[in-house]
Structure formats: C-alpha cells, structure tokens
PDB file of C-alpha atoms in Angstrom:
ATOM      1  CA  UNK A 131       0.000   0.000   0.000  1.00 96.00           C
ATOM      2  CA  UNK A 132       1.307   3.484  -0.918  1.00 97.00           C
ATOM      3  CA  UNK A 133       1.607   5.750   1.621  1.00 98.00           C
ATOM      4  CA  UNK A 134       2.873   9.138   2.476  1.00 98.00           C
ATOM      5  CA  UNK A 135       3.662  10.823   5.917  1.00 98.00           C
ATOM      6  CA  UNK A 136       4.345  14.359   6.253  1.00 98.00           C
ATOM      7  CA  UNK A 137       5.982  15.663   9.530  1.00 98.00           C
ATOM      8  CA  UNK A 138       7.733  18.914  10.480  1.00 98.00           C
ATOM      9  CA  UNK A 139       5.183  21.337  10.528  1.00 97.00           C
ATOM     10  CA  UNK A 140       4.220  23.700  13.668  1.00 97.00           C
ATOM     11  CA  UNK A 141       4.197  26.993  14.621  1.00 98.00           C
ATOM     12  CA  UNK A 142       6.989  29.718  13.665  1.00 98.00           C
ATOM     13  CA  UNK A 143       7.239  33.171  14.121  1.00 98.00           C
ATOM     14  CA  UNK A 144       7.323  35.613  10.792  1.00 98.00           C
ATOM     15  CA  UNK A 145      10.950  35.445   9.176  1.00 98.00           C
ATOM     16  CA  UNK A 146      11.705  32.119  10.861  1.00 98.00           C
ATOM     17  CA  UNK A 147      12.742  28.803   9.159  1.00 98.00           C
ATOM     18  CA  UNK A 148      11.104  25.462   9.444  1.00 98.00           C
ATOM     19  CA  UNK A 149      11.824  21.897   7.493  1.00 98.00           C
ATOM     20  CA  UNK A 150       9.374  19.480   6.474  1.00 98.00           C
ATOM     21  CA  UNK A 151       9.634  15.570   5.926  1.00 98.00           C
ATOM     22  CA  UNK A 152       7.565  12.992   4.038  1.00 98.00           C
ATOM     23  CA  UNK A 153       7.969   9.309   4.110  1.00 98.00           C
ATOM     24  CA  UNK A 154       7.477   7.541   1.849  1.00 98.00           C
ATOM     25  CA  UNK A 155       6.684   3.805   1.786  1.00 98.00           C
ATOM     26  CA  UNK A 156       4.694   1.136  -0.468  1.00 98.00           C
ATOM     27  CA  UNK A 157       6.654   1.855  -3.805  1.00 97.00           C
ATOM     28  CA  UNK A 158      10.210   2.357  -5.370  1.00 98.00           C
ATOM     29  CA  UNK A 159      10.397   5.975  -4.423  1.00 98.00           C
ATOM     30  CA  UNK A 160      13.194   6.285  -6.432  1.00 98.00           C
ATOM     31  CA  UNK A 161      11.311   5.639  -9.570  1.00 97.00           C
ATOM     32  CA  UNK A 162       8.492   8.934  -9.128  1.00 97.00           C
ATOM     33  CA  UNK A 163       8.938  12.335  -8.983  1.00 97.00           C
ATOM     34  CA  UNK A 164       7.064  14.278  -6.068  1.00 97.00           C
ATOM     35  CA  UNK A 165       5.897  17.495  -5.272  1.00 98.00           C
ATOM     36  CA  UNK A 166       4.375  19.786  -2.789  1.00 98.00           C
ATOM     37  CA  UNK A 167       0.883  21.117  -2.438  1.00 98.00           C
ATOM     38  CA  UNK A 168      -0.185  23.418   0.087  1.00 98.00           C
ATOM     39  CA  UNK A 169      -3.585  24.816   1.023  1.00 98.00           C
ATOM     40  CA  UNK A 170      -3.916  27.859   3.280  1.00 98.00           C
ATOM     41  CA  UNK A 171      -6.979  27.957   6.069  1.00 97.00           C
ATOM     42  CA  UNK A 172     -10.406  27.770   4.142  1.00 95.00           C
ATOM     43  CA  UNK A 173      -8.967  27.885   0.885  1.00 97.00           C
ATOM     44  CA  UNK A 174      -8.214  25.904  -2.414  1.00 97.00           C
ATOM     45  CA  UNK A 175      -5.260  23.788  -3.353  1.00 98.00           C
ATOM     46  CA  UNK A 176      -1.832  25.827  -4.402  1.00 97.00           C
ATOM     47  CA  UNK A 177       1.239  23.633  -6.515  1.00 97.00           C
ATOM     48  CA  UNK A 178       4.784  24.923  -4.233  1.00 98.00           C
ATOM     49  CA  UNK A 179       7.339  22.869  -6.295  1.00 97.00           C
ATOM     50  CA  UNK A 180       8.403  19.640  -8.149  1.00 97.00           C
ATOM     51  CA  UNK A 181      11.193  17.364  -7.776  1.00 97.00           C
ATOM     52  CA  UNK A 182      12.373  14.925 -10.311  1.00 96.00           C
ATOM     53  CA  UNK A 183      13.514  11.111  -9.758  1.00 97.00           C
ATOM     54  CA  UNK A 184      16.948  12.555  -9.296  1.00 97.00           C
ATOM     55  CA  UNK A 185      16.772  15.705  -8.143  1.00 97.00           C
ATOM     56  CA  UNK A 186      18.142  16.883 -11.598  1.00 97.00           C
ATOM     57  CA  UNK A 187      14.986  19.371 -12.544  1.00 96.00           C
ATOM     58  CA  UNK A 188      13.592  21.224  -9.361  1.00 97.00           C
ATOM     59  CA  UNK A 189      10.591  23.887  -9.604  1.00 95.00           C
ATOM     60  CA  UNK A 190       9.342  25.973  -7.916  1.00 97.00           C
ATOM     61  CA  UNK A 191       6.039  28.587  -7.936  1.00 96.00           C
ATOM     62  CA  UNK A 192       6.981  31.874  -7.573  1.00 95.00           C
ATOM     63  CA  UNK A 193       5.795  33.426  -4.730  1.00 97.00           C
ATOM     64  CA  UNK A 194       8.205  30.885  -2.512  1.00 98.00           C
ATOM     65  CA  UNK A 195      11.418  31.322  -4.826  1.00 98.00           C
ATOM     66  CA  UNK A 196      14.473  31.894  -3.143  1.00 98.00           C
ATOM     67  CA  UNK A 197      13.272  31.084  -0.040  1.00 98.00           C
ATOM     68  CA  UNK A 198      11.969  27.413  -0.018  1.00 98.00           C
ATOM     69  CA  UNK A 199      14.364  24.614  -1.062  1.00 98.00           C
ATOM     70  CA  UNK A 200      13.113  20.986  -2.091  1.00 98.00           C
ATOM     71  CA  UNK A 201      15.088  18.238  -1.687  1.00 98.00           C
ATOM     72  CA  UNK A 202      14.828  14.298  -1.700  1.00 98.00           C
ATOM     73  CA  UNK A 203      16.757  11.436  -0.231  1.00 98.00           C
ATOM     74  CA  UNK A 204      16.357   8.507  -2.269  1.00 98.00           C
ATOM     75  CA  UNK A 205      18.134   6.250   0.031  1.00 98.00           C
ATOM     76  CA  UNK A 206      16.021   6.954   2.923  1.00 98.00           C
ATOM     77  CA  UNK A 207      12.917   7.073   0.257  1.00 98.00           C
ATOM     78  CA  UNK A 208      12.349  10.817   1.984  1.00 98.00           C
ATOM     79  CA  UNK A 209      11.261  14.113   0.542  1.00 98.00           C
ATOM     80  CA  UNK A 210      11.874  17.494   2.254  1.00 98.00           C
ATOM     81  CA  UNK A 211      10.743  20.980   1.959  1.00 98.00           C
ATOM     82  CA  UNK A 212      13.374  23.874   3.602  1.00 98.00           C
ATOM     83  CA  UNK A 213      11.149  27.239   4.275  1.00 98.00           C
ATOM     84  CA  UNK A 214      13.078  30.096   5.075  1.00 98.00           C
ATOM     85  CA  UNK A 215      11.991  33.557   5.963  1.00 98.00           C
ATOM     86  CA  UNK A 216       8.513  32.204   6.363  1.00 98.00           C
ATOM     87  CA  UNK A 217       5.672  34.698   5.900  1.00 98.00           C
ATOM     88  CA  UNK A 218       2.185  34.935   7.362  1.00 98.00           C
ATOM     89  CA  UNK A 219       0.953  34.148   4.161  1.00 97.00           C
ATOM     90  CA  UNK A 220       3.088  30.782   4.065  1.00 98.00           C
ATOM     91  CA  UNK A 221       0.587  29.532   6.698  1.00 98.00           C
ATOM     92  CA  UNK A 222      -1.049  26.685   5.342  1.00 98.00           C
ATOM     93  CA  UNK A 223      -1.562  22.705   5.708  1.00 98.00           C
ATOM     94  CA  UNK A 224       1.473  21.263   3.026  1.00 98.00           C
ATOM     95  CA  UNK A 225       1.271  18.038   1.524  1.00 98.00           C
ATOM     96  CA  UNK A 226       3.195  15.655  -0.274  1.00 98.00           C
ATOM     97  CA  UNK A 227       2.072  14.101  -3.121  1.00 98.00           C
ATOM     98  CA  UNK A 228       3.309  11.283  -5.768  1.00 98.00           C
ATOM     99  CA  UNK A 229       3.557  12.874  -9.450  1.00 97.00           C
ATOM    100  CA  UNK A 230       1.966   9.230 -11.507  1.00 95.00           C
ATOM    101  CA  UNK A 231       4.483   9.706 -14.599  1.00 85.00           C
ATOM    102  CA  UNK A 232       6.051  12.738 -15.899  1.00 80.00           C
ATOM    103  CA  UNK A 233       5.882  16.415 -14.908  1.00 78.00           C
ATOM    104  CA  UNK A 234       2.277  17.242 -16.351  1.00 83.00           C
ATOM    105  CA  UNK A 235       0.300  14.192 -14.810  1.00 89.00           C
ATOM    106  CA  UNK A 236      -1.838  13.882 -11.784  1.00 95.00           C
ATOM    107  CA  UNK A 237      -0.770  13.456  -8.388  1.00 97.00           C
ATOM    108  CA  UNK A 238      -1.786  10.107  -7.429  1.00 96.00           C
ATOM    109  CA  UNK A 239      -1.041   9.472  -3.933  1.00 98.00           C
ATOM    110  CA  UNK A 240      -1.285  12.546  -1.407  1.00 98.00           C
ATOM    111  CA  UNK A 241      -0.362  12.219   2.500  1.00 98.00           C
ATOM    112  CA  UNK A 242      -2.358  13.982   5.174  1.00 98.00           C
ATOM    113  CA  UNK A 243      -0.814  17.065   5.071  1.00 98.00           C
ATOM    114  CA  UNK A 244       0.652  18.848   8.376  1.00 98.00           C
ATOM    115  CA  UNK A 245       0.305  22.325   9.519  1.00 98.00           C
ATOM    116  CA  UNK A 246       2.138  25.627   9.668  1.00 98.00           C
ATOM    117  CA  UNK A 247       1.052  28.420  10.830  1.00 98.00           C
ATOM    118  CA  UNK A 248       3.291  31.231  10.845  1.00 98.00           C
ATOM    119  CA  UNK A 249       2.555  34.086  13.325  1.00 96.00           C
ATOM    120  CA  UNK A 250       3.469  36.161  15.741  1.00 95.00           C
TER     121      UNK A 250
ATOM    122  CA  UNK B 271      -7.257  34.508  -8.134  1.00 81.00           C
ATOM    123  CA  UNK B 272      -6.818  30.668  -9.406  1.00 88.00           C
ATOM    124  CA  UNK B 273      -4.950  29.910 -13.183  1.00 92.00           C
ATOM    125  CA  UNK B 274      -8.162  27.826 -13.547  1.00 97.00           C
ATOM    126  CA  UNK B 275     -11.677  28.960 -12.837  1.00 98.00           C
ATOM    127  CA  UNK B 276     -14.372  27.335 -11.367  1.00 98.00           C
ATOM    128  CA  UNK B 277     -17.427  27.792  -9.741  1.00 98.00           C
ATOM    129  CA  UNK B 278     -17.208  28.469  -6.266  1.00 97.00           C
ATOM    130  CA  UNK B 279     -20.521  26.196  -5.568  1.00 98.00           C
ATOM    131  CA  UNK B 280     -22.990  23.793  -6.803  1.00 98.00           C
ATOM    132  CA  UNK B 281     -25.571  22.057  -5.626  1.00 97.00           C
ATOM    133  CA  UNK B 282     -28.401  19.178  -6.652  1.00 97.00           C
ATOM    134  CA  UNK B 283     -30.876  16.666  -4.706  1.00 97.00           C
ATOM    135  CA  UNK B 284     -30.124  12.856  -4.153  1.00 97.00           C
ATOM    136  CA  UNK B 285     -29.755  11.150  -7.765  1.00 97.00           C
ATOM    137  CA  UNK B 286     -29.259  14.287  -9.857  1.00 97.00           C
ATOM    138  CA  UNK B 287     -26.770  15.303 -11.823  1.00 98.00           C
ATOM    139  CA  UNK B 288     -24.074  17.984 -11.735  1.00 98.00           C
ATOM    140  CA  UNK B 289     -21.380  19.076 -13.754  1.00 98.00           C
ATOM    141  CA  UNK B 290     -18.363  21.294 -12.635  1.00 98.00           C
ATOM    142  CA  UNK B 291     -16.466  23.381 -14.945  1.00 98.00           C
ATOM    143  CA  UNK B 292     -12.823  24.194 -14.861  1.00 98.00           C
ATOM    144  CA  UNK B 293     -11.908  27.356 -17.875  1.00 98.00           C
ATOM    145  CA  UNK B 294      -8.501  27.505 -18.246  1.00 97.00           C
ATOM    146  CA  UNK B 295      -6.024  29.626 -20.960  1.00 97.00           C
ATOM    147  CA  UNK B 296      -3.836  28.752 -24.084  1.00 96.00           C
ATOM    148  CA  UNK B 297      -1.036  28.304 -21.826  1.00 96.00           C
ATOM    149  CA  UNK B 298      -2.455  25.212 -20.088  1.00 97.00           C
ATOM    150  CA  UNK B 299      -5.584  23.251 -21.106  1.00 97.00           C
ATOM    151  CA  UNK B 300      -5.651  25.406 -24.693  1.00 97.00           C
ATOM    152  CA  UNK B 301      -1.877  23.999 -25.022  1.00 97.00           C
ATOM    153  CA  UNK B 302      -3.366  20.637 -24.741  1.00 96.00           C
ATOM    154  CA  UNK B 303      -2.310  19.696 -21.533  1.00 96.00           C
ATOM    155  CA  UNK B 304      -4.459  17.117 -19.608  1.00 97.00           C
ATOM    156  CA  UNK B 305      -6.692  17.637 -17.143  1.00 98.00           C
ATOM    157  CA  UNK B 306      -7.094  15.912 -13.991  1.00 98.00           C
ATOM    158  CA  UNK B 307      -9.757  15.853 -11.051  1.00 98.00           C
ATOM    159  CA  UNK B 308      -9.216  15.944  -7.222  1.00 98.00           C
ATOM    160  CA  UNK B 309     -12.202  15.464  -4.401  1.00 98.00           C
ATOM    161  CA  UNK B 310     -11.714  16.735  -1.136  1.00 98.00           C
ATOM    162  CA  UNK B 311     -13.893  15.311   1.565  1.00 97.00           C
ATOM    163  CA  UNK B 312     -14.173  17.466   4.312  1.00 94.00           C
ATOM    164  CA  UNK B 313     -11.098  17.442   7.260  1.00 94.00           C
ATOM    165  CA  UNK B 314      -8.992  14.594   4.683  1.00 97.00           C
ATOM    166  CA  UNK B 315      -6.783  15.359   1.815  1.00 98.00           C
ATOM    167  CA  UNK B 316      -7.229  15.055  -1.909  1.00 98.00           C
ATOM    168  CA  UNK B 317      -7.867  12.259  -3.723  1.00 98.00           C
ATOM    169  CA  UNK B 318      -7.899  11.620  -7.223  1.00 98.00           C
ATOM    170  CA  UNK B 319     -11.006  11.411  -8.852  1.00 98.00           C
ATOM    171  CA  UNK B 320     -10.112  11.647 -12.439  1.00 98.00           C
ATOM    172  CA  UNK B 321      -6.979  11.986 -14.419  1.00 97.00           C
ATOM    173  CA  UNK B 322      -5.952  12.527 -17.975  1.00 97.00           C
ATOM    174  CA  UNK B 323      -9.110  14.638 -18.888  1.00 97.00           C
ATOM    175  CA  UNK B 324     -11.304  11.467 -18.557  1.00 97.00           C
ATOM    176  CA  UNK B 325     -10.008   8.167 -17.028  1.00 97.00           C
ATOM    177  CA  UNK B 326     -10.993   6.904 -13.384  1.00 97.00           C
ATOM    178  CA  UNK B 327      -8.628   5.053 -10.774  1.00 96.00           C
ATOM    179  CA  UNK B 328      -9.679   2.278  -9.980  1.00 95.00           C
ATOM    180  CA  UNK B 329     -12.212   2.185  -7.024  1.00 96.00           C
ATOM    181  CA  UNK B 330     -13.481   5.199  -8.449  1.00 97.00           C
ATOM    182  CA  UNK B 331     -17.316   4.741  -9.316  1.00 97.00           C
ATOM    183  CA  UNK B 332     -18.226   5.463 -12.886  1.00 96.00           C
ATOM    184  CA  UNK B 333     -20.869   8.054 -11.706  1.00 97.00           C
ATOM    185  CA  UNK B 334     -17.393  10.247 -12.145  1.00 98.00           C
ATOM    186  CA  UNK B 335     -16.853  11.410 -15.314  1.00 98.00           C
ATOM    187  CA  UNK B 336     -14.684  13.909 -17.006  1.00 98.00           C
ATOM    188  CA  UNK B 337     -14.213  15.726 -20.821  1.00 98.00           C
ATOM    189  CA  UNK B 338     -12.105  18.228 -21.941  1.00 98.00           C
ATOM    190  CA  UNK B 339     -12.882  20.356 -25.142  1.00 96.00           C
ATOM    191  CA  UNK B 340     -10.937  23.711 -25.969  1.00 96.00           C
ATOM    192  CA  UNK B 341      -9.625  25.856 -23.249  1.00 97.00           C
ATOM    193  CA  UNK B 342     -12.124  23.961 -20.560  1.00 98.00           C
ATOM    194  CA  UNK B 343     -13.271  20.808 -18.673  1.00 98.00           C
ATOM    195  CA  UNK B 344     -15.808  19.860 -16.651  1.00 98.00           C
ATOM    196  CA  UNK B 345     -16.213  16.909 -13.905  1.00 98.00           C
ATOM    197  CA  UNK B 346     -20.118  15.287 -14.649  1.00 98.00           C
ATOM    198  CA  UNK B 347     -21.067  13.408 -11.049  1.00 98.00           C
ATOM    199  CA  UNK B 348     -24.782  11.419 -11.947  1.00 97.00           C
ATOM    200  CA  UNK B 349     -26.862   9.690  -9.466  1.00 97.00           C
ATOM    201  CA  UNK B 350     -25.717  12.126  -6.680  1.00 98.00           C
ATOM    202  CA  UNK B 351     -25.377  10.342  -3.083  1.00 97.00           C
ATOM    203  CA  UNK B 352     -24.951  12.365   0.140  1.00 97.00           C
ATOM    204  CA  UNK B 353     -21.239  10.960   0.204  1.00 96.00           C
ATOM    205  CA  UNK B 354     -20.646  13.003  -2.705  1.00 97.00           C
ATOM    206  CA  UNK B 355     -20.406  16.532  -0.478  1.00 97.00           C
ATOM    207  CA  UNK B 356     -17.273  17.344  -0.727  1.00 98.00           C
ATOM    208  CA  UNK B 357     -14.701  20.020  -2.520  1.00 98.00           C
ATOM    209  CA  UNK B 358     -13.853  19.313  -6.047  1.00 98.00           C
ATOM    210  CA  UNK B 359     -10.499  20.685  -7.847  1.00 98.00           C
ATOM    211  CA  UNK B 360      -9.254  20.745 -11.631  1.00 98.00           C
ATOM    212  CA  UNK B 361      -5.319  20.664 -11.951  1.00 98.00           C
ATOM    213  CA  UNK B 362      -3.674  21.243 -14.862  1.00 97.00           C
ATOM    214  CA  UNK B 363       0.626  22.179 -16.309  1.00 96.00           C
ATOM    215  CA  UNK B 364       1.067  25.795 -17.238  1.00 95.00           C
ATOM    216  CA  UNK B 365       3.893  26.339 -19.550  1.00 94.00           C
ATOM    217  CA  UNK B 366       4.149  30.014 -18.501  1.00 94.00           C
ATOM    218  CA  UNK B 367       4.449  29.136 -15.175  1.00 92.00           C
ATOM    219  CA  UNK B 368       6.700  25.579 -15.420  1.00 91.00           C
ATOM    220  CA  UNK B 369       4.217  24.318 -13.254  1.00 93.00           C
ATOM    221  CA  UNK B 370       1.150  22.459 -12.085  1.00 95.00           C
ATOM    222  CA  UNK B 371      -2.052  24.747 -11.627  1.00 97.00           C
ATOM    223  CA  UNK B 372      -4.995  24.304  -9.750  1.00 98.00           C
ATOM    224  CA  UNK B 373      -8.766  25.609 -10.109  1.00 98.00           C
ATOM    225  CA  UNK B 374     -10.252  27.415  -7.077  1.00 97.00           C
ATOM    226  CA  UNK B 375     -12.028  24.539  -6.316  1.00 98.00           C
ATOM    227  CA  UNK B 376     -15.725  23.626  -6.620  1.00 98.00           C
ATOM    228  CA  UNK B 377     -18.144  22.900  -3.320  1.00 98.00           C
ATOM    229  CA  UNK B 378     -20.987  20.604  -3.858  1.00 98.00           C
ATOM    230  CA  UNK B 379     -23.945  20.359  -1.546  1.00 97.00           C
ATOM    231  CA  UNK B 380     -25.989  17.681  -2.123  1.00 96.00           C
ATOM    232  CA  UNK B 381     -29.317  18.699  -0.629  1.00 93.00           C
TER     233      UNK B 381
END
C-alpha cells in the first residue's frame, strides 16, 4: 500500500525557518517524482514545487522562490521541503504528493498534510 | 485569483446530476495539456477522482466522469449520493508558469 507521511510542521514566528519531511513507503520511491501542495486555512489547493527522480529538474512557484528549497533522499525514500523567511501568508496545511508519470500528470497518492502556521 | 476557474458552488438533490467546470487559458488546457480531477472530503486530503481529462482510478465509481474540449473541462457526477459533499479541484501544467495549476475549487452540496 502506498503511503505518504508528512511531519515537520508547527508553529513559527514571521521570518523564521522550518523543514518538512515525508515518508514515503509502499513503492520504489526512487522511480516517481514528487511534489508539494499546500492549502492555506479555508482555501483551495496551491502547486509549491516539483522534484524529479533525481533531483536533476527542481521547480518551484513563484511566490516561494528563493526562499523554499526541495530536496529528496532517495536512500532513505524521503522528501523534504526547507522554508526560510517564512511569511504569514506561508501559513497553510502542506502536503506531499506522488507525481503518476512525468511532470504534467496527476498526483496520485497525497499524505495527510501537516500544519504551519506562521505568526506572531 | 486561481490559473483555472471554477465555480465556487454547486448544488443538486439525491440522484441528480451535476457538472463542474474548470476554464482555463492557451497556456495550459488550450496547449493541450491534460486535465485531472481531485475530491476533497471534508477534514482529509485530496484524492484523485479523475486523471488525464477522462479516465478513473480504480475504485473510483463510474458516476465520475470527465471531458475536456478547448480551453475547458468539466467533472459530470450522476446519481448524486450524500457521500458526494465534498470540494472538487481541476489541476492542470502551465507552460508560462513551469508548473502544475490548480482551479479554485468547486463545493458541492448535495441537498
């Protein structure tokens, strides 16, 4: 059974860094690329960044540029998400999800997300 | 203000049918990118519903069903059951962007 675990998140005061985890277990993680989703309180789903099989194409949307940094251990089949200068508008629930096949297709497994809330 | 745009709500009794549309631009679902469906049930995280513009995982009941046509989609749910209530989101690639988009995401009430 696929599954993904997300850990790290908590609360952090504006300008302040926090890193999540996600485990991943059930499949060769090696073989997918992943990616982050976040979704702030009450509202929709926003795409944070992308990480090929081998860390060799990373993306990122723009409003986190420069200051988050995703990363992947394929060894310890673990996917991480550095935020630095965290913002109030950064607050959000973040999950981890499994990109199916290549850059453009659906996320197929997602784990249940954990919270940051970044305030004062 | 979501890449995509849906409907913030929609609604219909017990064995209706509803449709969901997700407009997009010529940078994403006008490039020919595919389409792909998430539902959200309340409290739990997304799940996909339906991915390459049309096609169900399995376990997914074929009251789901989705199209693409142009710059849009839309997510058709028949036979409407009160397990249904949930958030519904299109995701798509934007080529001006390098990366994955979502819609604003759709509420149903089944009533």
């Amino acid at each position: 059974e696929v599954q993904l675990v997300e850990s790290g998140g908590g609360l952090i005061q504006p300008g302040g860094s926090l890193r999540l985890s996600c485990g991943a277990s059930g499949f060769t993680f090696s073989a997918y690329a992943m990616t982050w989703v976040r979704q702030g309180p009450g509202k929709g789903l926003e795409w944070v960044s992308y990480i090929s099989t081998r860390s060799t194409t990373i993306f990122y949307t723009d409003s986190v540029k420069g200051r988050f940094t995703m990363s992947r251990d394929n060894a310890k089949k673990s996917l991480y998400l550095q935020m630095n200068s965290l913002r109030d508008e950064d607050t959000a629930v973040y999950y981890c999800a499994r990109v199916s096949r290549y850059r453009e297709s659906s996320l197929d497994y997602w784990g249940p997300g954990t919270l940051v809330t970044v305030s004062s | 203000q979501s890449v995509l745009t849906q409907p913030p709500s929609v609604s219909g009794a017990p064995g209706q049918r509803v449709t969901i549309s997700c407009t997009g631009r010529s940078s994403n679902i006008g490039a020919g990118y595919d389409v792909h469906w998430y539902q959200q049930l309340p409290g739990a995280a997304p799940k996909l519903l339906i991915y390459d513009n049309s096609n169900r995982p399995s376990g997914v009941p074929d009251r789901f069903s989705g199209s693409k046509s142009g710059t849009s989609a839309s997510l058709d749910i028949t036979g409407l059951q009160a397990e249904d209530e949930a958030d519904y989101y299109c995701q798509s690639y934007d080529s001006s962007l390098s990366g994955s988009v979502f819609g604003g995401g759709t509420k149903l009430t089944v009533l």
